């Protein structure tokens, strides 16, 4: 914590807590929690879901309609998700942070009222996005995730709301996770009519002042005068800088109109302190027909100093009189201070003072603080968008760095994505690296003082890939093995789905329904072409373009293709090259699939051809391309490994 914040906070807290005449002021009414997820709010969230059925709507989650319904468009549902996940999720992301402490859920089901495809989840939970971009579970001593109980004697589809209360968190995003119920080995889909999140918009915190020459406290001036008499304001007042000590400075007060003191009451006068043009001060003037001389209280005084420096105490104190007036010009004589009292940092002690006419005297509190180091530039990192509900950026975010000068003008601004290599910052830049990335920025001023900032994010913009190995078990069956992978340092594979059938289109209706891949599977071969379609998704939400292989016809010899790979450097970037020779006696249609794109080749018997793929990176990790070919009912499908390459 910077000394400015620390010392200012100590002084303000002390003066507010101990001021004798400070009347108790009720706190302003706190904002009542409401549904901050409502789509009609000014700070409405962006809604994202892991999957939604075509006849349902993700937007229904926060449209404000909580009444019982069987209108599919008025609910979010996941029936028919081809991946058959164990969990369903939805997230809200706000442009401005919110402070939330409760969530309410309106569930829908059709168990005993329909085909039982949608059921109450086995469990649910709420997560929030922390400052590092990680999803964290909400917590609370009394946190319970209740589930509605289905009355099987009189089942209904729209269920009563369930609510979870938790310790308040301030965040820009929350996520709802539903664990699917499993019945007879089948994972049942879930559906939600409305998902409410209760809280308030987080207050906007003004940044800390960065001017090291500013004062952190000033004399609370009060003067008294008789009705009709112009008040005499002090020509100088005390101010306290960041490290102390207390000093006196000249002050110019605004002109006072005679009408201001023409009758009893009080009014304020603003003043400008010499050397502190941007920090106006104020004095309170009390006007009375008669002024009492009986003091009934004196405010505490407070000051700061650094180790070994004798504290400077104010010459006067602010006294309160029994007629309701006050004066800050009451003389005080302070006791001697033992130097050992202020010899070490973090010391705190009181000094007694004598005030004529007030036997109880006065008290000054002294704080001993470490001198604040010279303030460096104030650096901030801003991203053009919040990460999706997965917590991973699937589109490379753009970073803007800002720097505000403190004591001297800024000379350089730099950024780094690896903590070692620093690049000049001249304009917003795109994060072009993958994985868990710490974006660092620093600014150096003309005095050589540096300010810095950092922000950790997770980036995965590359879809996973799936290697497909096909082995003929016999003339009737083919054994298909899938090897999904997500190039390091990606978010990692979450699921792979597959389907087979006679239609070359991955979405063809004649094909079998997609299933989640768990182990190698057998496909019965037919005299007609038969295809296997595959797709893999990673934790970030990237989805592989469907990969398709043609299985060999029953009893047919495989197509004879010869494949090799190499790589080369072009303008500092790696180019992957996949070469194919058709050693077969039949013309072939060849497809080459890589993480960097797909290309098709029409190859005559004996022909050789190469396809080049731009990786757009100076380094290439070892991996595999997928090469498939077809000639009539005969086919070829095999991975084509390639080696790592660096052009750095």
XYZ file of C-alpha atoms in Angstrom:
648
model
C 0.000 0.000 0.000
C 1.399 3.425 -0.867
C 2.209 5.785 1.980
C -0.197 8.365 0.561
C -3.141 6.046 1.010
C -1.965 4.788 4.366
C -1.280 8.130 6.031
C -4.272 9.860 4.530
C -6.487 7.027 5.658
C -5.106 7.128 9.184
C -5.619 10.853 9.510
C -9.080 10.908 8.010
C -10.192 7.964 10.120
C -8.765 9.471 13.294
C -10.276 12.902 12.738
C -13.660 11.460 11.816
C -13.756 9.073 14.748
C -12.440 11.381 17.474
C -13.714 14.841 16.550
C -15.589 16.051 19.619
C -18.145 18.168 17.826
C -18.790 15.778 14.946
C -22.507 14.995 14.986
C -23.520 11.446 14.147
C -24.690 11.427 10.530
C -26.776 8.460 9.414
C -25.259 6.547 6.518
C -26.939 6.988 3.180
C -29.421 4.229 2.461
C -27.621 1.294 0.887
C -28.919 0.118 -2.466
C -31.241 -2.848 -2.091
C -30.100 -5.996 -3.964
C -32.039 -6.695 -7.145
C -31.727 -8.971 -10.162
C -28.601 -7.584 -11.807
C -28.943 -10.190 -14.565
C -32.164 -8.656 -15.935
C -31.920 -7.959 -19.658
C -33.750 -4.638 -19.231
C -31.120 -3.107 -16.930
C -28.705 -0.436 -18.132
C -25.787 -2.661 -17.082
C -27.345 -5.832 -18.497
C -25.090 -8.872 -18.932
C -24.122 -10.748 -22.083
C -25.563 -14.277 -21.983
C -23.516 -17.289 -23.103
C -24.318 -21.004 -22.871
C -22.470 -24.223 -23.574
C -25.274 -25.468 -25.819
C -28.867 -24.578 -26.613
C -31.478 -26.578 -28.504
C -32.854 -24.928 -31.632
C -36.362 -24.574 -30.217
C -35.162 -23.121 -26.899
C -33.579 -19.723 -26.240
C -30.544 -18.673 -24.209
C -32.018 -15.155 -24.078
C -34.942 -16.528 -22.064
C -32.620 -16.937 -19.068
C -32.852 -13.249 -18.144
C -35.974 -11.946 -19.883
C -37.763 -11.513 -16.560
C -40.440 -14.160 -17.177
C -40.570 -16.564 -14.249
C -44.139 -17.842 -14.542
C -44.882 -21.504 -15.169
C -44.731 -22.298 -18.886
C -44.457 -25.066 -21.442
C -43.491 -22.623 -24.193
C -40.075 -23.911 -25.288
C -39.048 -20.457 -26.552
C -39.348 -19.144 -22.990
C -36.652 -21.372 -21.550
C -33.045 -22.420 -22.084
C -32.639 -26.148 -22.751
C -29.894 -28.609 -23.708
C -31.839 -31.614 -24.997
C -30.142 -33.108 -28.060
C -26.605 -31.874 -27.304
C -24.652 -34.350 -29.473
C -21.717 -34.369 -27.070
C -23.828 -35.759 -24.215
C -21.932 -33.785 -21.534
C -22.032 -34.501 -17.817
C -22.625 -30.811 -17.101
C -24.446 -27.895 -18.722
C -23.394 -24.276 -18.176
C -24.530 -20.717 -18.759
C -22.774 -17.454 -17.918
C -23.517 -13.755 -17.487
C -20.806 -11.176 -18.282
C -21.265 -7.517 -17.317
C -19.527 -4.518 -18.852
C -19.307 -2.886 -15.405
C -18.573 -5.001 -12.305
C -21.362 -6.064 -9.960
C -21.401 -7.197 -6.338
C -23.559 -10.307 -6.004
C -24.584 -12.428 -3.033
C -27.478 -14.647 -4.125
C -28.835 -16.577 -7.105
C -32.307 -17.878 -7.875
C -33.142 -20.651 -10.337
C -36.444 -21.595 -12.008
C -36.092 -25.122 -13.414
C -38.211 -27.013 -15.965
C -38.488 -30.792 -16.505
C -40.603 -33.357 -18.311
C -39.969 -36.451 -16.193
C -43.371 -38.101 -15.686
C -44.944 -35.318 -17.795
C -43.242 -36.206 -21.085
C -40.497 -38.410 -22.454
C -38.152 -37.827 -19.463
C -35.502 -36.338 -21.756
C -35.222 -33.276 -19.477
C -34.877 -33.741 -15.740
C -33.950 -31.836 -12.600
C -30.140 -31.663 -12.362
C -28.457 -33.769 -9.723
C -26.669 -30.653 -8.416
C -25.962 -27.035 -9.322
C -23.480 -24.360 -8.336
C -22.479 -20.740 -8.963
C -18.970 -19.634 -9.914
C -17.522 -16.154 -10.379
C -14.653 -14.826 -12.497
C -11.811 -13.558 -10.321
C -9.275 -10.871 -11.153
C -6.929 -13.414 -12.741
C -9.620 -14.628 -15.140
C -10.183 -17.895 -13.245
C -13.598 -19.347 -12.421
C -13.890 -19.715 -8.657
C -16.778 -21.180 -6.610
C -18.739 -18.770 -4.438
C -18.515 -19.550 -0.733
C -20.457 -18.920 2.427
C -20.978 -20.458 5.846
C -24.676 -21.018 5.132
C -24.378 -21.739 1.392
C -26.739 -24.550 0.345
C -27.739 -25.481 -3.209
C -31.251 -26.766 -2.778
C -33.116 -28.672 -5.492
C -36.869 -28.686 -6.035
C -38.655 -31.898 -5.050
C -40.819 -33.376 -7.799
C -44.187 -34.575 -6.605
C -44.474 -37.780 -8.618
C -48.152 -38.122 -7.690
C -48.912 -34.770 -9.340
C -45.871 -33.836 -11.433
C -45.541 -30.400 -13.007
C -43.054 -29.192 -15.591
C -42.336 -25.689 -14.187
C -40.803 -26.045 -10.740
C -40.700 -23.648 -7.754
C -37.663 -21.411 -7.520
C -34.620 -22.513 -5.546
C -32.154 -20.004 -4.139
C -28.547 -20.057 -2.942
C -27.140 -17.278 -0.722
C -23.395 -16.756 -0.478
C -20.735 -14.292 0.651
C -20.779 -11.179 -1.516
C -18.233 -11.064 -4.352
C -17.461 -8.294 -6.817
C -16.930 -9.610 -10.331
C -17.560 -9.038 -14.025
C -18.981 -12.515 -14.716
C -20.776 -15.427 -13.033
C -21.395 -18.941 -14.294
C -24.167 -21.451 -13.568
C -23.109 -25.115 -13.685
C -25.740 -27.881 -13.745
C -24.735 -31.509 -13.135
C -26.894 -33.729 -15.323
C -28.905 -36.481 -13.659
C -27.898 -39.965 -14.842
C -30.701 -42.514 -15.207
C -29.996 -46.019 -16.524
C -26.640 -44.782 -17.805
C -28.224 -41.894 -19.753
C -27.261 -38.291 -18.958
C -30.477 -36.297 -18.838
C -30.637 -32.805 -20.363
C -31.525 -29.766 -18.238
C -33.734 -26.724 -18.776
C -34.047 -23.354 -16.995
C -36.925 -20.880 -17.340
C -35.130 -18.008 -15.568
C -31.789 -17.538 -13.813
C -31.644 -14.539 -11.491
C -28.523 -13.141 -9.836
C -29.171 -10.797 -6.929
C -26.815 -7.952 -6.117
C -25.937 -4.347 -6.925
C -23.744 -2.528 -9.409
C -20.295 -2.132 -7.863
C -19.419 1.487 -7.040
C -16.893 3.252 -9.239
C -13.746 3.859 -7.218
C -11.957 7.094 -7.992
C -8.246 6.551 -8.597
C -5.832 7.648 -5.926
C -4.308 11.099 -6.497
C -0.873 10.774 -8.020
C 0.546 14.262 -7.358
C 3.268 13.694 -4.735
C 3.213 17.412 -3.921
C -0.438 17.453 -2.892
C -1.419 17.787 0.762
C -3.326 14.945 2.427
C -4.951 17.010 5.175
C -5.580 20.690 5.894
C -6.805 22.781 8.801
C -10.575 22.724 9.331
C -10.956 26.478 9.684
C -13.757 27.890 11.830
C -14.229 31.540 12.876
C -16.867 33.388 14.917
C -18.248 36.868 14.435
C -21.055 39.056 15.719
C -24.014 39.816 13.521
C -23.170 42.565 11.066
C -19.404 42.282 11.599
C -17.167 40.995 8.813
C -15.336 37.834 9.930
C -11.548 37.795 10.237
C -10.240 34.738 8.407
C -6.672 33.511 9.029
C -3.975 34.621 6.583
C -2.393 31.174 6.699
C -3.462 27.641 7.575
C -1.623 24.413 8.196
C -1.402 21.592 5.660
C 0.227 18.148 5.888
C 2.060 16.618 2.935
C 2.524 12.952 2.134
C 5.473 12.478 4.479
C 4.782 15.439 6.727
C 5.671 17.518 8.595
C 2.841 19.968 9.205
C 3.583 23.348 7.615
C 1.780 26.674 7.376
C 0.920 28.192 4.000
C -0.668 31.466 2.920
C -4.300 31.310 1.880
C -6.477 33.676 -0.163
C -10.165 33.625 0.760
C -13.042 34.414 -1.553
C -14.735 37.777 -1.084
C -17.574 37.676 1.450
C -20.804 39.528 0.742
C -22.088 41.570 3.744
C -25.438 39.811 3.432
C -23.740 36.579 4.518
C -23.139 37.876 8.064
C -26.153 40.191 8.322
C -28.062 37.732 10.509
C -27.416 34.753 12.777
C -26.396 31.450 11.207
C -23.366 29.977 9.488
C -21.893 29.901 5.989
C -18.855 28.556 4.155
C -16.048 30.447 2.466
C -13.659 28.834 -0.020
C -9.969 29.568 -0.152
C -6.927 28.910 -2.314
C -3.732 27.774 -0.570
C -0.465 29.130 -1.946
C 1.284 26.321 -3.865
C -1.810 24.094 -3.971
C -3.963 25.642 -6.680
C -5.804 22.397 -7.395
C -6.790 21.790 -3.763
C -9.280 24.374 -2.515
C -10.032 24.620 1.199
C -13.073 25.808 3.099
C -13.793 27.781 6.267
C -17.002 27.789 8.299
C -18.131 31.174 9.630
C -20.498 31.263 12.625
C -22.587 34.439 13.044
C -24.354 35.182 16.344
C -25.913 38.158 18.095
C -23.803 37.308 21.142
C -20.799 35.018 21.498
C -20.231 32.776 24.523
C -16.792 32.349 26.067
C -17.580 28.933 27.552
C -15.849 26.101 25.704
C -17.468 22.672 25.972
C -15.116 20.652 23.785
C -11.940 20.668 21.710
C -11.294 18.556 18.625
C -8.421 16.111 18.576
C -5.454 17.160 16.453
C -3.426 14.780 14.293
C -0.171 14.972 12.383
C 2.513 12.766 10.854
C 6.261 12.664 10.777
C 9.044 10.345 9.659
C 11.487 8.466 11.927
C 13.938 10.811 13.636
C 12.125 13.992 12.598
C 10.509 15.973 15.391
C 6.781 16.323 14.693
C 5.300 19.745 14.091
C 2.040 20.347 15.959
C -0.549 23.007 15.098
C -0.342 26.383 16.843
C -4.053 26.408 17.512
C -6.894 23.949 18.022
C -10.564 23.966 17.103
C -12.788 24.649 20.122
C -16.579 24.311 20.394
C -18.627 26.706 22.511
C -21.868 26.166 24.365
C -23.665 28.538 21.985
C -23.113 26.137 19.062
C -20.280 28.082 17.452
C -16.671 26.974 16.897
C -13.278 28.544 16.389
C -10.075 26.993 15.033
C -7.914 29.864 16.288
C -7.707 28.883 19.977
C -4.096 28.957 21.182
C -2.564 25.794 22.634
C 0.707 24.977 24.401
C 1.903 21.413 23.786
C 3.987 19.331 26.184
C 7.596 18.495 25.372
C 8.036 15.345 23.210
C 10.623 12.671 24.015
C 12.676 12.012 20.803
C 12.450 8.266 21.430
C 8.709 8.519 20.752
C 9.293 9.215 17.060
C 12.503 7.247 16.475
C 10.924 4.281 14.665
C 8.388 3.857 11.871
C 4.808 2.808 12.660
C 4.961 4.415 16.098
C 1.836 6.172 17.376
C 1.565 8.407 20.434
C -0.457 11.277 21.920
C 0.753 14.679 23.066
C -1.188 16.658 25.695
C -1.806 20.374 25.281
C -2.869 23.203 27.601
C -5.695 25.526 26.559
C -6.550 28.584 28.624
C -10.155 28.453 29.798
C -10.557 24.723 29.193
C -9.082 22.597 32.018
C -9.390 19.315 30.097
C -6.898 20.636 27.587
C -6.211 19.275 24.093
C -4.734 16.085 22.617
C -2.685 15.664 19.419
C -2.048 12.228 17.928
C 1.231 11.696 16.078
C 1.827 8.989 13.448
C 5.403 8.033 12.517
C 5.559 6.666 8.960
C 8.190 5.448 6.548
C 8.900 8.114 3.916
C 7.017 7.356 0.725
C 9.201 6.548 -2.232
C 8.940 8.858 -5.192
C 5.765 7.951 -7.014
C 6.223 6.431 -10.457
C 3.840 6.670 -13.405
C 0.403 5.158 -12.896
C 0.128 2.296 -15.430
C -3.085 0.504 -16.396
C -3.838 -2.448 -18.691
C -7.216 -2.661 -20.427
C -8.564 -5.522 -22.563
C -11.089 -4.925 -25.324
C -13.477 -7.558 -23.942
C -14.034 -9.922 -21.038
C -13.313 -13.616 -21.650
C -16.264 -15.857 -22.580
C -17.966 -18.043 -20.020
C -15.202 -20.635 -20.252
C -12.685 -18.131 -18.847
C -10.542 -18.521 -21.994
C -10.236 -16.009 -24.816
C -11.038 -17.830 -28.058
C -10.328 -14.682 -30.074
C -7.024 -12.980 -29.374
C -7.775 -9.969 -27.134
C -6.452 -6.491 -27.844
C -4.538 -4.755 -25.054
C -4.447 -1.012 -24.446
C -1.826 0.385 -22.060
C -2.259 3.789 -20.439
C 0.234 5.649 -18.283
C -0.257 8.831 -16.283
C 2.776 10.834 -15.129
C 3.484 11.436 -11.447
C 6.448 13.634 -10.571
C 8.013 13.789 -14.047
C 7.038 13.373 -17.676
C 6.886 9.863 -19.077
C 9.755 8.928 -21.391
C 9.007 5.300 -22.379
C 6.156 2.779 -22.236
C 6.855 -0.935 -22.798
C 5.033 -4.248 -22.638
C 5.998 -7.907 -22.322
C 4.167 -11.185 -22.792
C 6.896 -13.425 -21.374
C 8.351 -11.296 -18.577
C 11.732 -11.147 -20.314
C 11.353 -9.550 -23.722
C 10.126 -5.937 -23.545
C 8.644 -4.213 -26.577
C 8.007 -0.490 -27.096
C 4.313 0.323 -26.711
C 3.041 2.666 -29.412
C -0.514 1.464 -30.022
C -2.944 -1.228 -28.814
C -1.633 -4.710 -29.599
C -3.064 -8.199 -29.956
C -1.969 -10.987 -27.614
C -0.498 -13.425 -30.134
C 0.566 -16.177 -27.720
C -1.417 -19.097 -26.352
C -2.042 -20.513 -22.898
C -1.889 -18.768 -19.549
C -0.342 -15.392 -20.306
C 0.710 -12.597 -17.975
C 0.554 -9.256 -19.771
C 3.036 -6.854 -18.216
C 3.396 -3.137 -18.874
C 5.754 -0.531 -17.500
C 6.332 3.186 -17.923
C 9.501 5.079 -17.018
C 9.606 8.828 -16.446
C 12.371 11.342 -17.071
C 13.631 10.858 -13.509
C 14.165 7.137 -14.114
C 11.287 6.089 -11.848
C 9.185 3.211 -13.187
C 5.573 2.290 -12.633
C 4.174 -1.067 -13.730
C 1.050 -3.189 -14.016
C 0.254 -6.780 -14.914
C -2.798 -8.846 -15.763
C -3.071 -12.618 -16.195
C -5.338 -14.043 -18.886
C -5.871 -17.368 -20.646
C -5.832 -17.503 -24.440
C -6.693 -20.426 -26.707
C -7.621 -19.455 -30.253
C -6.685 -22.756 -31.902
C -9.244 -25.507 -32.312
C -8.220 -29.035 -31.301
C -7.565 -31.736 -33.891
C -8.342 -35.422 -34.049
C -6.105 -38.122 -35.495
C -8.146 -40.910 -37.077
C -6.589 -44.353 -37.430
C -8.491 -46.990 -39.406
C -7.454 -50.638 -39.347
C -9.285 -53.402 -41.227
C -10.119 -56.078 -38.678
C -11.260 -58.362 -41.459
C -13.116 -58.028 -44.722
C -16.286 -56.993 -42.901
C -15.238 -54.630 -40.099
C -12.910 -51.657 -39.615
C -11.511 -50.654 -36.228
C -11.442 -46.876 -35.784
C -9.189 -45.268 -33.167
C -9.447 -41.543 -32.431
C -6.636 -39.549 -30.845
C -7.806 -36.003 -30.028
C -5.226 -33.388 -29.116
C -5.061 -29.714 -28.274
C -1.781 -28.077 -29.183
C 0.161 -26.974 -26.116
C -0.350 -24.747 -24.298
C -4.041 -24.996 -25.126
C -6.963 -25.352 -22.769
C -7.175 -29.131 -23.237
C -9.617 -31.500 -24.903
C -12.997 -31.858 -23.184
C -14.911 -34.155 -25.534
C -14.807 -35.903 -28.910
C -17.927 -37.046 -30.765
C -18.242 -39.379 -33.740
C -20.827 -40.655 -36.182
C -20.772 -43.051 -39.127
C -23.013 -43.593 -42.094
C -23.416 -43.464 -45.880
C -23.678 -39.670 -46.138
C -20.407 -37.783 -46.784
C -21.903 -34.738 -44.996
C -21.185 -34.662 -41.232
C -24.757 -33.483 -40.651
C -26.431 -35.885 -43.071
C -29.679 -37.341 -41.725
C -28.870 -40.834 -43.035
C -25.914 -41.117 -40.660
C -26.114 -42.534 -37.145
C -26.574 -40.197 -34.169
C -23.367 -38.746 -32.735
C -21.877 -40.479 -29.720
C -19.161 -39.471 -27.298
C -15.859 -41.202 -28.055
C -14.549 -43.271 -25.167
C -12.675 -46.192 -26.777
C -11.845 -47.574 -30.248
C -14.978 -48.735 -32.059
C -15.809 -51.088 -34.927
C -17.787 -50.104 -38.005
C -19.293 -52.676 -40.326
C -18.027 -52.213 -43.882
C -20.385 -52.175 -46.848
C -19.909 -52.394 -50.611
C -21.041 -48.777 -50.810
C -19.017 -45.879 -49.431
C -19.250 -45.426 -45.663
C -17.925 -42.459 -43.732
C -16.822 -41.693 -40.179
C -17.275 -38.075 -39.015
C -15.389 -36.755 -36.001
C -15.325 -33.487 -34.041
C -13.412 -32.457 -30.901
C -13.988 -29.514 -28.532
C -11.585 -27.998 -26.016
C -12.186 -26.399 -22.618
C -12.048 -22.906 -24.101
C -14.974 -23.697 -26.383
C -13.050 -24.032 -29.657
C -14.634 -26.654 -31.893
C -12.771 -28.571 -34.557
C -14.139 -28.467 -38.095
C -15.624 -31.896 -38.758
C -12.994 -34.416 -39.814
C -14.265 -37.097 -42.174
C -12.679 -40.321 -43.418
C -13.979 -42.757 -46.014
C -13.797 -46.354 -44.862
C -12.601 -49.002 -47.296
C -15.329 -50.910 -49.084
C -15.939 -54.432 -47.883
C -13.233 -56.654 -49.365
C -11.551 -53.750 -51.249
C -7.807 -53.119 -51.302
C -6.766 -49.765 -49.759
C -5.803 -46.861 -52.010
C -2.015 -46.587 -52.415
C -0.901 -43.064 -51.420
C 2.638 -42.140 -50.333
C 2.770 -39.184 -47.893
C 5.629 -37.120 -46.457
C 5.936 -33.837 -44.544
C 8.521 -31.112 -44.206
C 8.661 -27.477 -43.103
C 10.513 -24.326 -44.082
C 10.999 -20.741 -42.922
C 9.459 -17.929 -44.956
C 9.924 -14.350 -43.682
C 10.541 -15.654 -40.174
C 7.364 -17.775 -40.114
C 7.045 -21.554 -40.405
C 5.408 -23.047 -43.504
C 4.228 -26.656 -43.171
C 4.411 -28.676 -46.411
C 2.563 -31.976 -46.922
C 3.534 -33.952 -50.050
C 1.435 -36.766 -51.555
C 2.224 -39.189 -54.403
C -0.541 -41.275 -55.913
C 1.159 -44.661 -56.401
C -2.145 -46.253 -57.285
C -3.421 -47.164 -60.733
C -6.617 -45.148 -60.171
C -7.150 -41.359 -60.005
C -7.726 -40.194 -56.438
C -9.409 -37.316 -54.619
C -7.109 -36.419 -51.740
C -7.882 -34.222 -48.704
C -5.155 -32.878 -46.383
C -6.304 -31.573 -43.008
C -4.000 -29.657 -40.638
C -4.497 -27.314 -37.667
C -3.789 -24.517 -40.151
C -6.356 -25.360 -42.792
C -7.598 -27.997 -45.222
C -6.735 -28.453 -48.905
C -8.074 -30.817 -51.587
C -6.086 -32.349 -54.461
C -7.248 -34.194 -57.586
C -4.440 -36.612 -58.425
C -3.991 -38.763 -61.520
C -2.185 -42.124 -61.237
C 1.527 -41.566 -60.562
C 1.100 -37.835 -59.892
C 2.833 -36.082 -57.002
C 1.686 -32.851 -55.387
C 2.433 -30.713 -52.343
C 0.244 -28.452 -50.217
C 1.720 -25.602 -48.176
C 0.122 -24.301 -44.958
C 1.045 -20.979 -43.313
C 1.300 -21.399 -39.520
C 1.638 -17.603 -38.972
C 4.080 -18.373 -36.166
C 7.854 -18.421 -35.824
C 7.680 -21.815 -34.088
C 5.880 -25.040 -34.932
C 5.322 -27.791 -32.374
C 5.485 -31.395 -33.497
C 2.125 -32.733 -34.600
C 0.197 -34.577 -37.258
C -1.732 -33.773 -40.401
C -4.517 -36.061 -41.583
C -4.487 -37.321 -45.174
C -7.447 -39.103 -46.704
C -8.154 -40.188 -50.253
C -10.884 -41.891 -52.238
C -10.961 -43.695 -55.571
C -14.360 -45.217 -56.189
C -15.102 -47.518 -53.282
C -11.442 -47.694 -52.271
C -10.002 -45.263 -49.741
C -6.950 -44.147 -47.784
C -6.828 -42.508 -44.335
C -3.748 -42.042 -42.186
C -1.992 -39.426 -40.069
C 1.058 -37.621 -41.459
C 3.417 -36.708 -38.575
C 5.585 -33.582 -38.806
C 8.547 -32.448 -36.690
C 8.914 -29.321 -34.593
C 10.526 -26.322 -36.321
C 11.692 -22.881 -35.180
C 12.438 -19.866 -37.339
C 13.372 -17.620 -34.429
